[in-house]
GROMACS .gro file of C-alpha atoms in nm:
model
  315
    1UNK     CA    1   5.799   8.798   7.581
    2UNK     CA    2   5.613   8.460   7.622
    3UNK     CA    3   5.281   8.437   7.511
    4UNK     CA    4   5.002   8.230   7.738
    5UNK     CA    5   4.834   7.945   7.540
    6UNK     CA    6   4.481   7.911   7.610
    7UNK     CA    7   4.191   7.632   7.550
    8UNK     CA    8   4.099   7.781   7.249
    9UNK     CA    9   4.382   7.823   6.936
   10UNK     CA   10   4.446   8.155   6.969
   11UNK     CA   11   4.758   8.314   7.122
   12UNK     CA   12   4.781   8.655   7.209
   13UNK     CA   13   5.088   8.886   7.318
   14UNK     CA   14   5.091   9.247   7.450
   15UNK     CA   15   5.426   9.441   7.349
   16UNK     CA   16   5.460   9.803   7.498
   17UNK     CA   17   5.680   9.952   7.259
   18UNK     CA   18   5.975  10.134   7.414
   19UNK     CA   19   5.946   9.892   7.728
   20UNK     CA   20   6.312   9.747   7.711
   21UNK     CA   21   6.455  10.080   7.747
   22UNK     CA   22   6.222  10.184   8.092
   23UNK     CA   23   6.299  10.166   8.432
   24UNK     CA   24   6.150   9.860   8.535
   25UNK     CA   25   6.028   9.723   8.916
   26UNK     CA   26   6.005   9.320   9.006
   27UNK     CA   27   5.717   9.265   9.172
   28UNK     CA   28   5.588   8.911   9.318
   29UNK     CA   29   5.320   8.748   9.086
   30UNK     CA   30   5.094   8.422   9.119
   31UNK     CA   31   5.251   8.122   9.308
   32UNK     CA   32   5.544   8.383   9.394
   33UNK     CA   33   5.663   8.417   9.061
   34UNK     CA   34   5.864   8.706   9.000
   35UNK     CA   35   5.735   8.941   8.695
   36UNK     CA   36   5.899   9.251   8.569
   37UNK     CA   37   5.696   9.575   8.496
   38UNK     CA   38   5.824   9.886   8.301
   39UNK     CA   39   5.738  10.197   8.500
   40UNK     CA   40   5.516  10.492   8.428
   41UNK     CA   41   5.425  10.795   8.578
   42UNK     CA   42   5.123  11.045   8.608
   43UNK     CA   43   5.000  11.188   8.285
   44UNK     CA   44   5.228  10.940   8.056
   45UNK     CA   45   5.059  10.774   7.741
   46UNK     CA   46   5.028  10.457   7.775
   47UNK     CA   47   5.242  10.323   7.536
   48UNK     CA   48   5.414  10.619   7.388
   49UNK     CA   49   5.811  10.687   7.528
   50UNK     CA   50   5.883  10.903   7.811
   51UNK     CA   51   6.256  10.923   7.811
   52UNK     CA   52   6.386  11.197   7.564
   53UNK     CA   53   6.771  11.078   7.611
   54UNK     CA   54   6.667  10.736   7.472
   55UNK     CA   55   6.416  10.833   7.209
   56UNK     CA   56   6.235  11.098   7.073
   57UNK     CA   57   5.995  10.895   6.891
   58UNK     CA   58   5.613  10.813   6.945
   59UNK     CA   59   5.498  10.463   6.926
   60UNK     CA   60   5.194  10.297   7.014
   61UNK     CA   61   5.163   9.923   7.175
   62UNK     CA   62   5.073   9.638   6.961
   63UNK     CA   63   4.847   9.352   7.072
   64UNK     CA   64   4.986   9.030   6.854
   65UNK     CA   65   4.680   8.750   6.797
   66UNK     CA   66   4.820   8.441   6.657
   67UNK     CA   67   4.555   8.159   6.531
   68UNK     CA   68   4.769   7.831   6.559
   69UNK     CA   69   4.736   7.539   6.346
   70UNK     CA   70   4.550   7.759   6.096
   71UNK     CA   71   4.215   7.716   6.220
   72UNK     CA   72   3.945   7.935   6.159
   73UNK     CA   73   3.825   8.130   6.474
   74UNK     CA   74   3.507   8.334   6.490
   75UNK     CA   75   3.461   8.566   6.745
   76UNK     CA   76   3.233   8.826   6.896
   77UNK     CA   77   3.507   9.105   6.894
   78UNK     CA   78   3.773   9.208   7.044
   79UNK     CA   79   3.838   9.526   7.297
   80UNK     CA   80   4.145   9.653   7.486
   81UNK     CA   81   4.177   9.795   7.862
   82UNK     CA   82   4.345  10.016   8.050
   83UNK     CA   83   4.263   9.928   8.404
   84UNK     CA   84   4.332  10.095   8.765
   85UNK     CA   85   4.202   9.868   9.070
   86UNK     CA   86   4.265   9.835   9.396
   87UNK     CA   87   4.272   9.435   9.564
   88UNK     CA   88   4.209   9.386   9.922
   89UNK     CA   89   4.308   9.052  10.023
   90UNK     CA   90   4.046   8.956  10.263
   91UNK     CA   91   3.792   9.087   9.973
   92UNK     CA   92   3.913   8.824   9.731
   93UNK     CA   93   3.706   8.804   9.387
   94UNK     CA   94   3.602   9.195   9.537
   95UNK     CA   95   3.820   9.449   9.258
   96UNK     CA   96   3.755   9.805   9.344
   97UNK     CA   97   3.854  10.006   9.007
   98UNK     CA   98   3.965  10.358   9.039
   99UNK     CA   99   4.017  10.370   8.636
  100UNK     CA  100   3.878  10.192   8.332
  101UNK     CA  101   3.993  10.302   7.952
  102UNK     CA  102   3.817  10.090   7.653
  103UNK     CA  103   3.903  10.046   7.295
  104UNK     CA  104   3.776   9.879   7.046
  105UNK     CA  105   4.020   9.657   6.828
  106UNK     CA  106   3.810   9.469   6.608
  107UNK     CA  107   3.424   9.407   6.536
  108UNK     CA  108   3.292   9.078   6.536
  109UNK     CA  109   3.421   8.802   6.257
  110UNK     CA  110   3.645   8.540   6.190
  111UNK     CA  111   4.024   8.522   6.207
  112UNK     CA  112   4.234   8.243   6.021
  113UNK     CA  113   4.590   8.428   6.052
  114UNK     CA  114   4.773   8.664   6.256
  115UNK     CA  115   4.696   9.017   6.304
  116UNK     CA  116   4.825   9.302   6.484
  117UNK     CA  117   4.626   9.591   6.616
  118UNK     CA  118   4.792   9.926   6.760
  119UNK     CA  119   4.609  10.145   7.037
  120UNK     CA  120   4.708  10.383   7.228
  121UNK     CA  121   4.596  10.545   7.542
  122UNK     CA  122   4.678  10.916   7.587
  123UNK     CA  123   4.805  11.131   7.842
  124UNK     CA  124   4.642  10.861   8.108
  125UNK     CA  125   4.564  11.030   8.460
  126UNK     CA  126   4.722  10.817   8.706
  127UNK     CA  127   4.626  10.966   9.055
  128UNK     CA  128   4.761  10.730   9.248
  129UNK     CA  129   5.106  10.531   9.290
  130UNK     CA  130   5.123  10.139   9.241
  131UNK     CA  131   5.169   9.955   9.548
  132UNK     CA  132   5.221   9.585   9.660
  133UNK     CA  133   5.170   9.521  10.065
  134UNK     CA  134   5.066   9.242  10.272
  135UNK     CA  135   4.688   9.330  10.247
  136UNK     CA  136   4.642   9.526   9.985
  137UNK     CA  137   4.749   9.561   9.622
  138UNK     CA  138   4.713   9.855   9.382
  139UNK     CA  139   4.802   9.787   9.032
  140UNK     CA  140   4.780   9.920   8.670
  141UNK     CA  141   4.750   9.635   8.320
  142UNK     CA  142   4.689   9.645   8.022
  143UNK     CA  143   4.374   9.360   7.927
  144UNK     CA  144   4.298   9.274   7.618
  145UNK     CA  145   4.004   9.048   7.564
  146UNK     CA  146   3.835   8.820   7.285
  147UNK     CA  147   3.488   8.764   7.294
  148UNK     CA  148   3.401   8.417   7.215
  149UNK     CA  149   3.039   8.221   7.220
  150UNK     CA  150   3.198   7.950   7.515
  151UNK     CA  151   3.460   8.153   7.640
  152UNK     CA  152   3.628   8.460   7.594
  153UNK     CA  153   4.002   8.498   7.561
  154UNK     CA  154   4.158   8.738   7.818
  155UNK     CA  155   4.530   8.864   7.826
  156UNK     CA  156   4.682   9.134   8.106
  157UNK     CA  157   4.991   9.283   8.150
  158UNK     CA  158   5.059   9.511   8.405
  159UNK     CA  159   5.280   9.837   8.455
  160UNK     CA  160   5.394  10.009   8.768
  161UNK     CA  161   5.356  10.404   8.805
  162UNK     CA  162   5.537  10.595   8.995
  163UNK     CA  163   5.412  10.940   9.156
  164UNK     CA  164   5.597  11.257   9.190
  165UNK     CA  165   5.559  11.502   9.486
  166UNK     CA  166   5.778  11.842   9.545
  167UNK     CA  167   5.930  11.848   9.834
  168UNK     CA  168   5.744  12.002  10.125
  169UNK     CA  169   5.786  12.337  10.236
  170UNK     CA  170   5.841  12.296  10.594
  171UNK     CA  171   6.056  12.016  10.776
  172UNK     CA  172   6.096  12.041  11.083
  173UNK     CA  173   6.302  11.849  11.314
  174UNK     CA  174   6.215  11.584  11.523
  175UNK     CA  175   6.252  11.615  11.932
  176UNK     CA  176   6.136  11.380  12.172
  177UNK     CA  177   6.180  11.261  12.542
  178UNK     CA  178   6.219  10.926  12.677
  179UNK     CA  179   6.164  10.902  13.126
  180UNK     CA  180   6.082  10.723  13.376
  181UNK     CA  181   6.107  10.933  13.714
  182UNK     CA  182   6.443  10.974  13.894
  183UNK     CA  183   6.558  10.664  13.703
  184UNK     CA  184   6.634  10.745  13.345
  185UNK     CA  185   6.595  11.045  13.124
  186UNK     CA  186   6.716  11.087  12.735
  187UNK     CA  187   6.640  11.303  12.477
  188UNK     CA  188   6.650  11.196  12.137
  189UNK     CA  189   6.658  11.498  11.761
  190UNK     CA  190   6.623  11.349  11.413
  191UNK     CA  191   6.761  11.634  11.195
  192UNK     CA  192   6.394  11.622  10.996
  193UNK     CA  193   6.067  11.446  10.955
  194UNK     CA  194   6.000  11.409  10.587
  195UNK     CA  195   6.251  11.200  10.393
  196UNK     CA  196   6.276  11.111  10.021
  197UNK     CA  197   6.333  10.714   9.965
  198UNK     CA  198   6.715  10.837   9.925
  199UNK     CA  199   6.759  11.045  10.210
  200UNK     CA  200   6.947  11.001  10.516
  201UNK     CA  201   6.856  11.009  10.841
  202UNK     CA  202   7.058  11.197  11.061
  203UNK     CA  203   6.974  11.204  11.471
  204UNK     CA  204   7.147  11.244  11.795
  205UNK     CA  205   7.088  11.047  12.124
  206UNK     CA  206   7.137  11.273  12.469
  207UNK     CA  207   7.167  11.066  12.800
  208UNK     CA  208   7.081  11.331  13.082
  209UNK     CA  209   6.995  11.110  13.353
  210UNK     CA  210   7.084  10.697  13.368
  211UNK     CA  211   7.023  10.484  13.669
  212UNK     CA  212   6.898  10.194  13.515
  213UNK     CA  213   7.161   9.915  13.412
  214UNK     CA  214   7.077   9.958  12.968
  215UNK     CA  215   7.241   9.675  12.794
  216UNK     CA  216   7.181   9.833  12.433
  217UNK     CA  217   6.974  10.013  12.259
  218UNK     CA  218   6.841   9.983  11.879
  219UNK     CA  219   6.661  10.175  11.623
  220UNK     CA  220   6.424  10.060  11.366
  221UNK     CA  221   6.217  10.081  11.073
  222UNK     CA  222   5.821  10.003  11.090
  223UNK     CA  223   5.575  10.001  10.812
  224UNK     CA  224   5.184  10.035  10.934
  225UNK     CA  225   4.949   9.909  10.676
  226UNK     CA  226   4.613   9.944  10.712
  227UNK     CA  227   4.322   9.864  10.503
  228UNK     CA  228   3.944   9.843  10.521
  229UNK     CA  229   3.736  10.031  10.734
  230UNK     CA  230   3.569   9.967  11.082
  231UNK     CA  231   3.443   9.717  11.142
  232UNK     CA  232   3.634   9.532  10.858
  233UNK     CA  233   3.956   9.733  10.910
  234UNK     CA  234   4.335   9.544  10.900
  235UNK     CA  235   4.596   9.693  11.090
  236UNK     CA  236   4.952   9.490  10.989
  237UNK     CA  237   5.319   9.589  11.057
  238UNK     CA  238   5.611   9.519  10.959
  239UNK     CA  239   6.021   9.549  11.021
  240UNK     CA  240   6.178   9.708  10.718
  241UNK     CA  241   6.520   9.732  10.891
  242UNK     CA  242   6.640   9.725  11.260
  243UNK     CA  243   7.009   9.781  11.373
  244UNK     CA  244   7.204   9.840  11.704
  245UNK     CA  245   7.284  10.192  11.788
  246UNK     CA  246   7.463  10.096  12.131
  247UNK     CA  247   7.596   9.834  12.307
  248UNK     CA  248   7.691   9.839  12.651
  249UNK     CA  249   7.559  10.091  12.935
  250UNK     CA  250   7.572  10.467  12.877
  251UNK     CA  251   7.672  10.716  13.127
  252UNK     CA  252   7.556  11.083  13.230
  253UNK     CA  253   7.606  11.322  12.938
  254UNK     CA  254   7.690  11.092  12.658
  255UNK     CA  255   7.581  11.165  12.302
  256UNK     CA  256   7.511  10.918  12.052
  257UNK     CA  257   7.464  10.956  11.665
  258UNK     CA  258   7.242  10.816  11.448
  259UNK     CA  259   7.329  10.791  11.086
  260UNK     CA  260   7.055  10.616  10.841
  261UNK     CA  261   7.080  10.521  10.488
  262UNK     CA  262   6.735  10.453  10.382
  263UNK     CA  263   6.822  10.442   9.986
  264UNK     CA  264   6.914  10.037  10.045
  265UNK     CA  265   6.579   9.963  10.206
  266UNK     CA  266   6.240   9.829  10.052
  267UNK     CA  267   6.032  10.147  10.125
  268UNK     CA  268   5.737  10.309   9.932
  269UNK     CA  269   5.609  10.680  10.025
  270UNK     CA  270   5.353  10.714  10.265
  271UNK     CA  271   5.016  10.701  10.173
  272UNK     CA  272   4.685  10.844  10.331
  273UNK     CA  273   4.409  10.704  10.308
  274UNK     CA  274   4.391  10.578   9.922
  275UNK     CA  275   4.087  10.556   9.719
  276UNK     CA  276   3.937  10.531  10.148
  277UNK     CA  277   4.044  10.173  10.058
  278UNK     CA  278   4.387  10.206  10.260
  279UNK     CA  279   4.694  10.386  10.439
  280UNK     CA  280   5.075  10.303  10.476
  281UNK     CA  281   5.290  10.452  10.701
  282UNK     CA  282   5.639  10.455  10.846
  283UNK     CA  283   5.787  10.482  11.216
  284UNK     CA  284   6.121  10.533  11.347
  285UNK     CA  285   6.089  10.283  11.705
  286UNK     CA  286   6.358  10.328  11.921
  287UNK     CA  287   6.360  10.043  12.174
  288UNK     CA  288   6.633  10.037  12.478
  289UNK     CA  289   6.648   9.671  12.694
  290UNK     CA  290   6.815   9.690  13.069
  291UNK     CA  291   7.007   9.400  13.172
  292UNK     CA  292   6.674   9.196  13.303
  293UNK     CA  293   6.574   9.222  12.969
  294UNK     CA  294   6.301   9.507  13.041
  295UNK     CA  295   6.210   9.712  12.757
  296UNK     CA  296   6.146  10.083  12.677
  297UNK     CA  297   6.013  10.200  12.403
  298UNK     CA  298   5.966  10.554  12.211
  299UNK     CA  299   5.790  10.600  11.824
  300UNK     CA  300   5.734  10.858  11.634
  301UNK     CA  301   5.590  10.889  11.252
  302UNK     CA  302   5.784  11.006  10.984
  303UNK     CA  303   5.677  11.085  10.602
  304UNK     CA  304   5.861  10.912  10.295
  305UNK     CA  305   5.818  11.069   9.967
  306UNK     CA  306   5.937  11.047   9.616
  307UNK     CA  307   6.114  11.254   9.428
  308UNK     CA  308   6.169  11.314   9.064
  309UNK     CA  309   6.442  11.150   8.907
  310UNK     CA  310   6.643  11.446   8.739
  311UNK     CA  311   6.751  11.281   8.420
  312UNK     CA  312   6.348  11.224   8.372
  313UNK     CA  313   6.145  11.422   8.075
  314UNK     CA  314   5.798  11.347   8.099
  315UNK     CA  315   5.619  11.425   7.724
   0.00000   0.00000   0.00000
């Protein structure tokens, strides 16, 4: 890993040990740089190994400070982080932390070579799962900063944590009507309405009455993000997929299935009113257009949700 040089002679690095071997998530940094995080889940030490079929061994991270050119550097001590916080992007400069850990690393002095200092932070509550949307971002780093008379020295890197929930207990299916009166009439089923990010979604289309000319109908994917509250509340959406379920007109009686693959789409779980800083949520929009390019439209709200990874031992 690269260290970041700074005005002052020191460099520092941040190595979570164990890192290399962890699932790990790209996520879009400053000036759309791409970054890779290792991911971690509720109740996981920061910095201790998670994954018993790779290691069974307990290490703690190590914070490398280099002093270049053998200066001498004084300094009014130095502390590490572990830091939850939520950004909203129309509240720039505005970080609302959920979760703040401090350790001290060293007391105030002078440093003419390099040192290492291990830390670990233990069986770290993370309530809530990292996210990255249009408005909003919710992330987890590691800071470690020097305290110096004209400036201090300040290095983050951040991780990405996953949350677990059991599957729910009821799931029912999904039954709706589309009509307009003595002109067209379908029923659409989706076989459930909670899915895990690796589900599929299975569905049926029922044309009982059709005396409108449809030219073809599509289904898609919409994520609803909303942040803020009234009167400073954001309401964005976006297309995660959309494809064409039918081309060409239907007739009286015909059946159509839908068949869904969500597992090769960009999708997070739902989430409900975070931190009451903000909500995402997911829509299956089924749109038909008539041959004067009219267009009728039916949505309904379905629940994404993760589940654990079976090959996972959490210590």
């Amino acid at each position: 890993m690269a260290a970041y040089f700074f005005a002052s002679p020191i460099d520092v690095d941040i190595k979570l040990d164990g890192e290399e071997v962890r699932k790990q998530v790209e996520i879009k940094g400053e000036k759309d740089k791409t970054i890779s995080c290792p991911v971690y889940y509720d109740g996981d030490s920061v910095g201790g190994q998670v994954l018993e079929r790779v290691s069974s061994s307990y290490k703690c991270i190590k914070v490398s400070i280099r002093v270049r050119d053998g200066k001498k550097v004084t300094h009014e001590g130095i502390k590490v982080e572990f830091v939850g916080n939520i950004e909203l992007f129309y509240d720039r400069g505005h970080h609302h932390e959920f979760l703040s850990l401090s350790q001290e690393l060293a007391a105030p002095g002078d440093m003419r070579s390099a040192q290492t200092f291990d830390f670990n932070f233990k069986s770290v509550e993370k309530q809530f799962e990292s996210y990255q949307g249009i408005n909003v971002k919710l992330r987890y780093f590691v800071r470690v900063t020097i305290s110096r008379r004209m400036a201090d020295v300040v290095k983050e890197k951040d991780i990405w944590v996953h949350s677990f929930r059991m599957p729910p207990d009821s799931n029912n299916s999904i039954k709706m009507e589309v009509g307009i009166e003595d002109c067209l009439h379908i029923e659409f089923e989706y076989n459930k309405s909670k899915y895990h990010l690796k589900d599929v979604i299975i569905g049926n289309i029922y044309f009982l009455l059709v005396r409108i000319k449809i030219k073809h109908m599509e289904l898609s994917i919409i994520r609803r993000e909303t942040t803020g509250s009234p009167p400073n509340q954001y309401n964005e959406s976006e297309t995660i997929t959309k494809f064409e379920i039918m081309d060409g007109a239907p007739i009286r009686g015909e059946k159509i299935p839908i068949r869904l693959f969500l597992g090769g789409f960009d999708l997070t779980p739902t989430f409900r009113d975070v931190n009451k800083k903000f909500s995402t949520r997911y829509y299956l929009n089924l749109v038909l257009i008539d041959e004067e390019n009219r267009r009728y439209f039916k949505q309904q709200e379905i629940t994404i949700f993760r589940e654990p990874e079976p090959d996972l031992v959490i210590q």
